[in-house]
Amino acid sequence: MRETRNFLAVIGLIGCGLWAVASWFVLDPSTAWLNGQRIVSLMGLVALGGLLVYAFYYEDKLPNHLKKQVGEFYYEADGLSFLPVVRLHRGRPELRVYYQNRYENPVQAIIHLRPPEQDSFVIRPGMRDVHFAFKAGGGDFGVIHQPIHVPERLRGQAIDVELAAATYYPRSHGAAWRREVGLPCGTLNVDWHGAAFRAGVHEVSGEIDLYHPVTLHLSMPQYLDEPEPAEAPDWRQERLFAGSAAVT
């Protein structure tokens, strides 16, 4: 749709340019409505030129799928927008992290959640702090699914979780395909070059320093009782929209 509009605007701009040249320098001064043609052709040049400047330099190249999915409020880590939520899937709760890469180049990301020490959801028995480590292609929108268990006393309640994140663009950010920035969140130190990046949901030490973390209020769903599994099923990453394919 954008490509068709921009193509028609270019054709219109060329047409208005030729019309302006003709009305100002070619047509006989006695031509009917000459002054009107001059004014209209110049107005067309200005309007279509402004539209093309906006389209090529200011307009988002991709729609904001994250905003449509989670609403106005989500977080940002230097080019990666995201929001963790808890939802039911086939009657069982899962922790989901919706994410969206605003730039054209791939990103490596770590989103760190630090739940309360006592009252929390369960990924694995004894597991508290958790890393969501994943990669996202240029412009991608997707979600990570991690099944969890919610203690009965917390169902229907909200818990406060500390949130921090860090990102790394191995080939630099590239062009901004989406310009709307999420809310700032805390960060953490990550040695991006010291070891091979390992995607997954990882248990990590609660002693990791989080710098200026934000407090995320996670609402726990209400659902029927179930036996607590010894270990939650594996996580999975789902790409919902391929940004690079859409732009190219």
Coordinates of N, CA and C in Angstrom, one line a residue, residues 10-194:
V10 N 5.3 10.0 -6.8 CA 6.4 10.3 -7.7 C 5.9 10.7 -9.1
I11 N 5.0 9.8 -9.6 CA 4.4 10.1 -10.9 C 3.7 11.5 -10.9
G12 N 2.9 11.8 -9.9 CA 2.3 13.0 -9.8 C 3.2 14.2 -9.6
L13 N 4.3 14.0 -8.9 CA 5.3 15.1 -8.8 C 6.0 15.4 -10.1
I14 N 6.3 14.3 -10.9 CA 6.9 14.6 -12.2 C 5.9 15.3 -13.1
G15 N 4.6 14.9 -13.0 CA 3.6 15.5 -13.8 C 3.4 17.0 -13.4
C16 N 3.4 17.3 -12.2 CA 3.2 18.7 -11.7 C 4.5 19.5 -12.1
G17 N 5.6 18.9 -12.1 CA 6.8 19.6 -12.5 C 6.8 20.0 -14.0
L18 N 6.4 19.0 -14.8 CA 6.2 19.3 -16.2 C 5.1 20.4 -16.5
W19 N 4.1 20.3 -15.8 CA 3.0 21.2 -15.9 C 3.4 22.6 -15.5
A20 N 4.2 22.7 -14.4 CA 4.7 24.0 -13.9 C 5.7 24.6 -15.0
V21 N 6.6 23.8 -15.5 CA 7.5 24.3 -16.5 C 6.7 24.8 -17.7
A22 N 5.7 24.1 -18.2 CA 4.9 24.5 -19.3 C 4.1 25.7 -19.1
S23 N 3.5 25.8 -17.9 CA 2.7 27.0 -17.6 C 3.5 28.3 -17.4
W24 N 4.7 28.1 -16.9 CA 5.6 29.3 -16.7 C 6.4 29.7 -17.8
F25 N 6.8 28.7 -18.6 CA 7.8 29.1 -19.7 C 7.5 28.7 -21.1
V26 N 6.4 27.9 -21.3 CA 6.1 27.4 -22.6 C 4.8 28.0 -23.1
L27 N 3.7 27.9 -22.4 CA 2.4 28.3 -22.8 C 2.4 29.8 -23.1
D28 N 1.6 30.1 -24.1 CA 1.4 31.5 -24.5 C 0.7 32.3 -23.4
P29 N 1.1 33.5 -23.1 CA 0.5 34.3 -22.1 C -1.0 34.5 -22.2
S30 N -1.5 34.4 -23.4 CA -2.9 34.5 -23.6 C -3.7 33.3 -23.3
T31 N -3.0 32.2 -22.9 CA -3.7 30.9 -22.6 C -4.7 31.1 -21.5
A32 N -5.9 30.5 -21.6 CA -6.9 30.7 -20.6 C -6.5 30.0 -19.3
W33 N -6.9 30.7 -18.2 CA -6.6 30.2 -16.9 C -5.1 30.0 -16.6
L34 N -4.2 30.8 -17.3 CA -2.8 30.5 -17.1 C -2.3 30.7 -15.7
N35 N -2.8 31.8 -15.1 CA -2.3 32.1 -13.7 C -2.8 31.0 -12.7
G36 N -4.0 30.5 -13.0 CA -4.6 29.4 -12.2 C -3.7 28.1 -12.4
Q37 N -3.3 27.8 -13.6 CA -2.5 26.6 -13.8 C -1.2 26.8 -13.2
R38 N -0.6 28.0 -13.2 CA 0.7 28.2 -12.5 C 0.6 27.9 -11.0
I39 N -0.5 28.4 -10.4 CA -0.7 28.3 -9.0 C -0.9 26.8 -8.6
V40 N -1.8 26.2 -9.3 CA -2.2 24.8 -9.0 C -1.0 23.9 -9.2
S41 N -0.2 24.1 -10.3 CA 1.0 23.2 -10.5 C 2.0 23.4 -9.4
L42 N 2.2 24.6 -8.9 CA 3.2 24.8 -7.8 C 2.7 24.2 -6.5
M43 N 1.3 24.4 -6.3 CA 0.8 23.7 -5.1 C 0.9 22.2 -5.1
G44 N 0.8 21.6 -6.3 CA 0.9 20.2 -6.4 C 2.4 19.8 -6.1
L45 N 3.3 20.6 -6.6 CA 4.7 20.3 -6.4 C 5.0 20.3 -4.9
V46 N 4.5 21.3 -4.2 CA 4.8 21.5 -2.8 C 4.1 20.3 -2.0
A47 N 2.9 20.0 -2.3 CA 2.1 19.0 -1.5 C 2.7 17.6 -1.8
L48 N 3.0 17.3 -3.0 CA 3.5 15.9 -3.3 C 5.0 15.8 -2.8
G49 N 5.7 16.9 -3.0 CA 7.1 16.9 -2.5 C 7.1 16.7 -1.0
G50 N 6.2 17.4 -0.2 CA 6.2 17.2 1.2 C 5.8 15.8 1.6
L51 N 4.8 15.2 0.8 CA 4.4 13.8 1.1 C 5.6 12.8 0.9
L52 N 6.4 13.0 -0.1 CA 7.5 12.1 -0.3 C 8.6 12.3 0.7
V53 N 8.8 13.5 1.1 CA 9.8 13.7 2.2 C 9.4 13.0 3.4
Y54 N 8.1 13.2 3.8 CA 7.6 12.5 5.0 C 7.7 11.0 4.8
A55 N 7.3 10.5 3.7 CA 7.3 9.0 3.4 C 8.7 8.4 3.5
F56 N 9.7 9.1 3.0 CA 11.1 8.5 2.9 C 11.9 8.8 4.1
Y57 N 11.6 9.9 4.9 CA 12.5 10.3 6.0 C 11.8 10.2 7.4
Y58 N 10.5 10.2 7.5 CA 9.9 10.3 8.8 C 8.8 9.2 9.0
E59 N 8.2 8.7 8.0 CA 7.2 7.7 8.2 C 7.8 6.3 8.6
D60 N 7.1 5.6 9.5 CA 7.5 4.3 9.9 C 7.4 3.4 8.7
K61 N 8.4 2.5 8.5 CA 8.4 1.6 7.4 C 7.5 0.4 7.7
L62 N 7.3 0.1 9.0 CA 6.6 -1.1 9.4 C 5.5 -0.7 10.5
P63 N 4.4 -1.4 10.5 CA 3.4 -1.0 11.6 C 3.9 -1.5 13.0
N64 N 3.3 -0.8 14.0 CA 3.7 -1.1 15.4 C 2.8 -2.2 15.9
H65 N 3.2 -3.5 15.6 CA 2.4 -4.7 16.0 C 2.4 -4.8 17.5
L66 N 3.5 -4.4 18.2 CA 3.5 -4.6 19.6 C 2.5 -3.7 20.3
K67 N 2.3 -2.5 19.8 CA 1.3 -1.6 20.4 C -0.1 -2.1 20.2
K68 N -0.3 -2.7 19.0 CA -1.6 -3.3 18.8 C -1.9 -4.5 19.7
Q69 N -0.8 -5.2 20.1 CA -1.0 -6.5 20.9 C -1.1 -6.1 22.4
V70 N -0.3 -5.2 22.9 CA -0.2 -5.1 24.4 C -0.7 -3.7 24.8
G71 N -1.0 -2.8 23.9 CA -1.4 -1.4 24.3 C -0.3 -0.4 24.3
E72 N -0.6 0.8 24.8 CA 0.2 1.9 24.8 C 1.5 1.8 25.5
F73 N 1.5 1.0 26.6 CA 2.7 1.0 27.5 C 3.5 -0.3 27.4
Y74 N 4.7 -0.1 27.0 CA 5.7 -1.3 26.9 C 7.1 -0.7 27.1
Y75 N 8.1 -1.5 27.3 CA 9.4 -1.1 27.6 C 10.4 -1.1 26.4
E76 N 11.5 -0.5 26.6 CA 12.5 -0.4 25.5 C 13.9 -0.6 26.0
A77 N 14.7 -1.3 25.3 CA 16.1 -1.5 25.6 C 16.9 -1.2 24.3
D78 N 17.2 0.1 24.0 CA 18.1 0.5 22.9 C 17.7 -0.1 21.6
G79 N 16.4 0.0 21.2 CA 16.0 -0.5 19.9 C 15.1 -1.7 19.9
L80 N 15.0 -2.4 21.1 CA 14.1 -3.5 21.2 C 13.0 -3.1 22.2
S81 N 11.8 -3.1 21.7 CA 10.6 -2.9 22.5 C 10.0 -4.2 23.0
F82 N 9.5 -4.3 24.2 CA 9.0 -5.5 24.7 C 8.1 -5.3 25.9
L83 N 7.4 -6.4 26.2 CA 6.6 -6.4 27.5 C 6.3 -7.9 27.9
P84 N 6.7 -8.2 29.1 CA 6.3 -9.5 29.7 C 4.9 -9.5 30.2
V85 N 4.2 -10.5 30.0 CA 2.8 -10.7 30.5 C 2.6 -12.2 30.9
V86 N 1.6 -12.4 31.7 CA 1.2 -13.8 32.0 C -0.2 -14.0 31.4
R87 N -0.3 -15.1 30.6 CA -1.6 -15.4 30.0 C -1.9 -16.9 30.2
L88 N -3.1 -17.3 29.9 CA -3.5 -18.7 29.9 C -3.4 -19.3 28.5
H89 N -2.8 -20.5 28.4 CA -2.8 -21.2 27.1 C -3.3 -22.6 27.3
R90 N -4.5 -22.9 26.7 CA -5.1 -24.2 26.9 C -5.3 -24.5 28.3
G91 N -5.7 -23.5 29.1 CA -6.0 -23.7 30.5 C -4.8 -23.7 31.4
R92 N -3.6 -23.5 30.9 CA -2.4 -23.5 31.8 C -1.7 -22.1 31.6
P93 N -1.1 -21.6 32.7 CA -0.5 -20.3 32.6 C 0.8 -20.4 31.9
E94 N 1.2 -19.3 31.2 CA 2.5 -19.2 30.7 C 3.0 -17.7 30.7
L95 N 4.2 -17.6 30.9 CA 4.9 -16.2 30.9 C 5.2 -16.0 29.4
R96 N 4.7 -14.9 28.9 CA 5.0 -14.5 27.5 C 5.8 -13.2 27.5
V97 N 6.8 -13.1 26.6 CA 7.5 -11.9 26.4 C 7.3 -11.5 25.0
Y98 N 6.5 -10.5 24.8 CA 6.3 -9.9 23.4 C 7.4 -9.0 23.1
Y99 N 8.0 -9.0 21.9 CA 9.1 -8.2 21.6 C 9.0 -7.7 20.2
Q100 N 9.7 -6.6 19.9 CA 9.6 -6.0 18.5 C 10.9 -5.2 18.3
N101 N 11.6 -5.6 17.3 CA 12.9 -4.9 16.9 C 12.5 -3.7 16.0
R102 N 12.9 -2.5 16.5 CA 12.6 -1.3 15.7 C 13.5 -1.0 14.6
Y103 N 14.7 -1.7 14.5 CA 15.7 -1.4 13.5 C 15.8 -2.5 12.5
E104 N 16.6 -2.2 11.4 CA 16.7 -3.1 10.3 C 17.6 -4.3 10.5
N105 N 18.6 -4.2 11.4 CA 19.5 -5.2 11.6 C 19.2 -6.1 12.8
P106 N 19.7 -7.4 12.8 CA 19.3 -8.3 13.9 C 19.9 -7.8 15.2
V107 N 19.2 -8.3 16.3 CA 19.6 -7.9 17.7 C 19.7 -9.2 18.5
Q108 N 20.6 -9.1 19.5 CA 20.7 -10.1 20.5 C 20.2 -9.4 21.8
A109 N 19.3 -10.1 22.6 CA 18.7 -9.4 23.7 C 18.7 -10.3 24.9
I110 N 18.8 -9.7 26.1 CA 18.6 -10.4 27.4 C 17.6 -9.6 28.2
I111 N 16.5 -10.2 28.6 CA 15.5 -9.6 29.4 C 15.6 -10.3 30.8
H112 N 15.8 -9.6 31.8 CA 16.0 -10.2 33.2 C 14.8 -9.9 34.1
L113 N 14.2 -10.9 34.6 CA 13.1 -10.8 35.6 C 13.6 -11.3 37.0
R114 N 13.3 -10.4 38.0 CA 13.6 -10.8 39.4 C 12.4 -10.7 40.2
P115 N 11.7 -11.9 40.3 CA 10.4 -11.9 41.1 C 10.7 -11.7 42.6
P116 N 9.7 -11.6 43.4 CA 9.9 -11.5 44.9 C 10.4 -12.9 45.4
E117 N 11.1 -12.8 46.5 CA 11.8 -14.0 46.9 C 10.9 -15.1 47.3
Q118 N 9.8 -14.8 47.9 CA 8.8 -15.8 48.4 C 7.6 -16.0 47.5
D119 N 6.9 -15.0 47.2 CA 5.7 -15.1 46.5 C 6.0 -14.9 45.0
S120 N 5.9 -16.0 44.2 CA 6.3 -15.9 42.8 C 5.7 -17.0 42.1
F121 N 5.7 -16.9 40.7 CA 5.4 -18.0 39.9 C 6.6 -19.0 39.8
V122 N 6.4 -20.2 39.3 CA 7.4 -21.2 39.3 C 7.7 -21.6 37.9
I123 N 8.9 -21.5 37.5 CA 9.4 -22.1 36.2 C 10.0 -23.5 36.5
R124 N 10.9 -23.5 37.4 CA 11.4 -24.8 37.9 C 11.6 -24.6 39.4
P125 N 11.4 -25.7 40.2 CA 11.5 -25.6 41.6 C 12.8 -25.0 42.0
G126 N 12.8 -23.9 42.9 CA 14.0 -23.3 43.4 C 14.5 -22.2 42.5
M127 N 13.9 -22.1 41.3 CA 14.4 -21.1 40.3 C 13.7 -19.7 40.6
R128 N 14.6 -18.7 40.7 CA 14.0 -17.4 41.0 C 14.4 -16.4 39.8
D129 N 15.6 -15.8 39.8 CA 15.9 -14.9 38.8 C 16.0 -15.6 37.4
V130 N 15.6 -15.0 36.4 CA 15.5 -15.7 35.1 C 15.9 -14.7 34.0
H131 N 16.7 -15.2 33.0 CA 17.1 -14.5 31.8 C 16.3 -15.1 30.7
F132 N 15.7 -14.2 29.9 CA 15.2 -14.5 28.6 C 16.2 -14.0 27.6
A133 N 16.9 -15.0 27.0 CA 18.0 -14.6 26.0 C 17.5 -15.1 24.6
F134 N 17.5 -14.2 23.7 CA 17.0 -14.5 22.3 C 17.6 -13.6 21.3
K135 N 17.4 -13.9 20.0 CA 17.7 -13.1 18.9 C 16.5 -12.7 18.1
A136 N 16.5 -11.6 17.5 CA 15.4 -11.1 16.7 C 15.9 -10.5 15.4
G137 N 15.3 -10.9 14.3 CA 15.8 -10.3 13.0 C 15.3 -8.9 12.9
G138 N 15.8 -8.2 11.8 CA 15.5 -6.8 11.6 C 14.0 -6.6 11.4
G139 N 13.4 -5.7 12.3 CA 12.0 -5.4 12.2 C 11.1 -6.5 12.7
D140 N 11.6 -7.6 13.3 CA 10.7 -8.7 13.7 C 9.8 -8.3 14.9
F141 N 8.6 -8.9 14.9 CA 7.7 -8.9 16.0 C 7.4 -10.3 16.4
G142 N 7.6 -10.7 17.7 CA 7.4 -12.1 18.1 C 7.1 -12.2 19.5
V143 N 7.0 -13.4 20.0 CA 6.7 -13.7 21.4 C 7.5 -14.9 21.9
I144 N 7.9 -14.9 23.1 CA 8.5 -16.1 23.7 C 7.5 -16.7 24.7
H145 N 7.3 -18.0 24.7 CA 6.4 -18.7 25.6 C 7.2 -19.5 26.6
Q146 N 6.9 -19.3 27.9 CA 7.5 -20.1 28.9 C 6.4 -20.5 29.9
P147 N 6.0 -21.8 29.8 CA 5.0 -22.3 30.7 C 5.4 -22.2 32.2
I148 N 4.5 -21.8 33.1 CA 4.8 -21.6 34.5 C 3.8 -22.3 35.3
H149 N 4.1 -22.4 36.6 CA 3.1 -22.8 37.6 C 2.9 -21.6 38.6
V150 N 1.6 -21.3 38.9 CA 1.3 -20.2 39.8 C 0.7 -20.8 41.1
P151 N 1.3 -20.6 42.2 CA 0.8 -21.1 43.5 C -0.6 -20.6 43.7
E152 N -1.5 -21.5 44.3 CA -2.9 -21.2 44.4 C -3.1 -19.9 45.1
R153 N -2.3 -19.5 46.1 CA -2.5 -18.3 46.9 C -2.3 -17.0 46.0
L154 N -1.6 -17.2 44.9 CA -1.3 -16.0 44.1 C -2.2 -15.9 42.9
R155 N -3.1 -16.8 42.6 CA -4.0 -16.8 41.5 C -5.0 -15.6 41.6
G156 N -5.1 -14.8 40.6 CA -5.9 -13.7 40.6 C -5.3 -12.5 41.3
Q157 N -4.0 -12.6 41.7 CA -3.3 -11.5 42.3 C -2.3 -10.9 41.4
A158 N -1.6 -9.8 41.8 CA -0.6 -9.2 41.0 C 0.7 -9.2 41.9
I159 N 1.8 -9.6 41.3 CA 3.1 -9.5 42.0 C 4.0 -8.5 41.3
D160 N 4.9 -8.0 42.1 CA 5.9 -7.0 41.6 C 7.2 -7.7 41.2
V161 N 7.6 -7.5 40.0 CA 8.8 -8.1 39.5 C 9.8 -7.0 39.0
E162 N 11.0 -7.1 39.4 CA 12.0 -6.2 38.9 C 12.4 -6.6 37.5
L163 N 12.6 -5.5 36.6 CA 12.8 -5.8 35.2 C 14.0 -5.0 34.7
A164 N 14.9 -5.6 34.0 CA 16.0 -4.9 33.4 C 16.3 -5.7 32.1
A165 N 17.0 -5.0 31.1 CA 17.2 -5.6 29.8 C 18.5 -5.0 29.2
A166 N 19.1 -5.7 28.3 CA 20.2 -5.3 27.6 C 20.2 -5.8 26.2
T167 N 20.7 -5.1 25.2 CA 20.7 -5.5 23.8 C 22.0 -5.2 23.2
Y168 N 22.3 -6.0 22.1 CA 23.5 -5.8 21.3 C 23.2 -6.0 19.8
Y169 N 23.6 -5.1 19.0 CA 23.4 -5.2 17.6 C 24.8 -5.4 16.9
P170 N 25.1 -6.7 16.6 CA 26.4 -7.0 16.1 C 26.8 -6.2 14.8
R171 N 25.8 -5.8 14.0 CA 26.1 -5.1 12.8 C 25.7 -3.6 12.8
S172 N 25.5 -3.1 14.0 CA 25.0 -1.8 14.3 C 23.5 -1.8 14.1
H173 N 22.8 -0.7 14.5 CA 21.4 -0.7 14.4 C 20.8 -0.7 13.0
G174 N 21.5 0.0 12.1 CA 20.9 0.2 10.8 C 19.8 1.3 10.8
A175 N 19.0 1.3 9.8 CA 17.9 2.3 9.7 C 16.8 1.9 10.7
A176 N 16.1 3.0 11.2 CA 15.0 2.8 12.1 C 13.7 2.6 11.3
W177 N 13.2 1.4 11.4 CA 11.9 1.1 10.6 C 10.7 1.4 11.4
R178 N 10.8 1.6 12.8 CA 9.8 2.1 13.6 C 10.4 3.1 14.5
R179 N 9.7 4.2 14.8 CA 10.3 5.3 15.5 C 9.7 5.5 16.9
E180 N 8.6 4.9 17.2 CA 7.9 5.1 18.6 C 8.7 4.3 19.6
V181 N 9.2 5.0 20.6 CA 10.1 4.4 21.6 C 9.3 4.0 22.8
G182 N 9.6 2.8 23.4 CA 8.9 2.4 24.6 C 9.5 3.1 25.9
L183 N 8.9 2.7 27.0 CA 9.4 3.3 28.3 C 10.8 2.8 28.7
P184 N 11.6 3.6 29.3 CA 12.9 3.1 29.7 C 12.8 2.1 30.8
C185 N 13.7 1.1 30.8 CA 13.8 0.2 31.9 C 15.3 0.1 32.3
G186 N 15.5 -0.7 33.4 CA 16.8 -0.8 33.9 C 17.7 -1.7 33.0
T187 N 18.9 -1.7 33.3 CA 19.9 -2.5 32.5 C 20.8 -3.4 33.4
L188 N 21.6 -4.1 32.7 CA 22.6 -5.0 33.4 C 23.8 -5.2 32.6
N189 N 24.9 -5.6 33.2 CA 26.1 -5.8 32.4 C 26.1 -7.2 31.8
V190 N 26.4 -7.2 30.5 CA 26.5 -8.4 29.7 C 27.8 -8.4 28.9
D191 N 28.5 -9.5 29.0 CA 29.7 -9.7 28.2 C 29.4 -10.3 26.9
W192 N 29.0 -9.5 25.9 CA 28.5 -10.0 24.7 C 29.6 -10.7 23.9
H193 N 30.9 -10.3 24.1 CA 32.0 -10.9 23.3 C 32.7 -12.0 24.0
G194 N 32.4 -12.2 25.3 CA 33.2 -13.2 26.1 C 32.8 -14.7 25.8

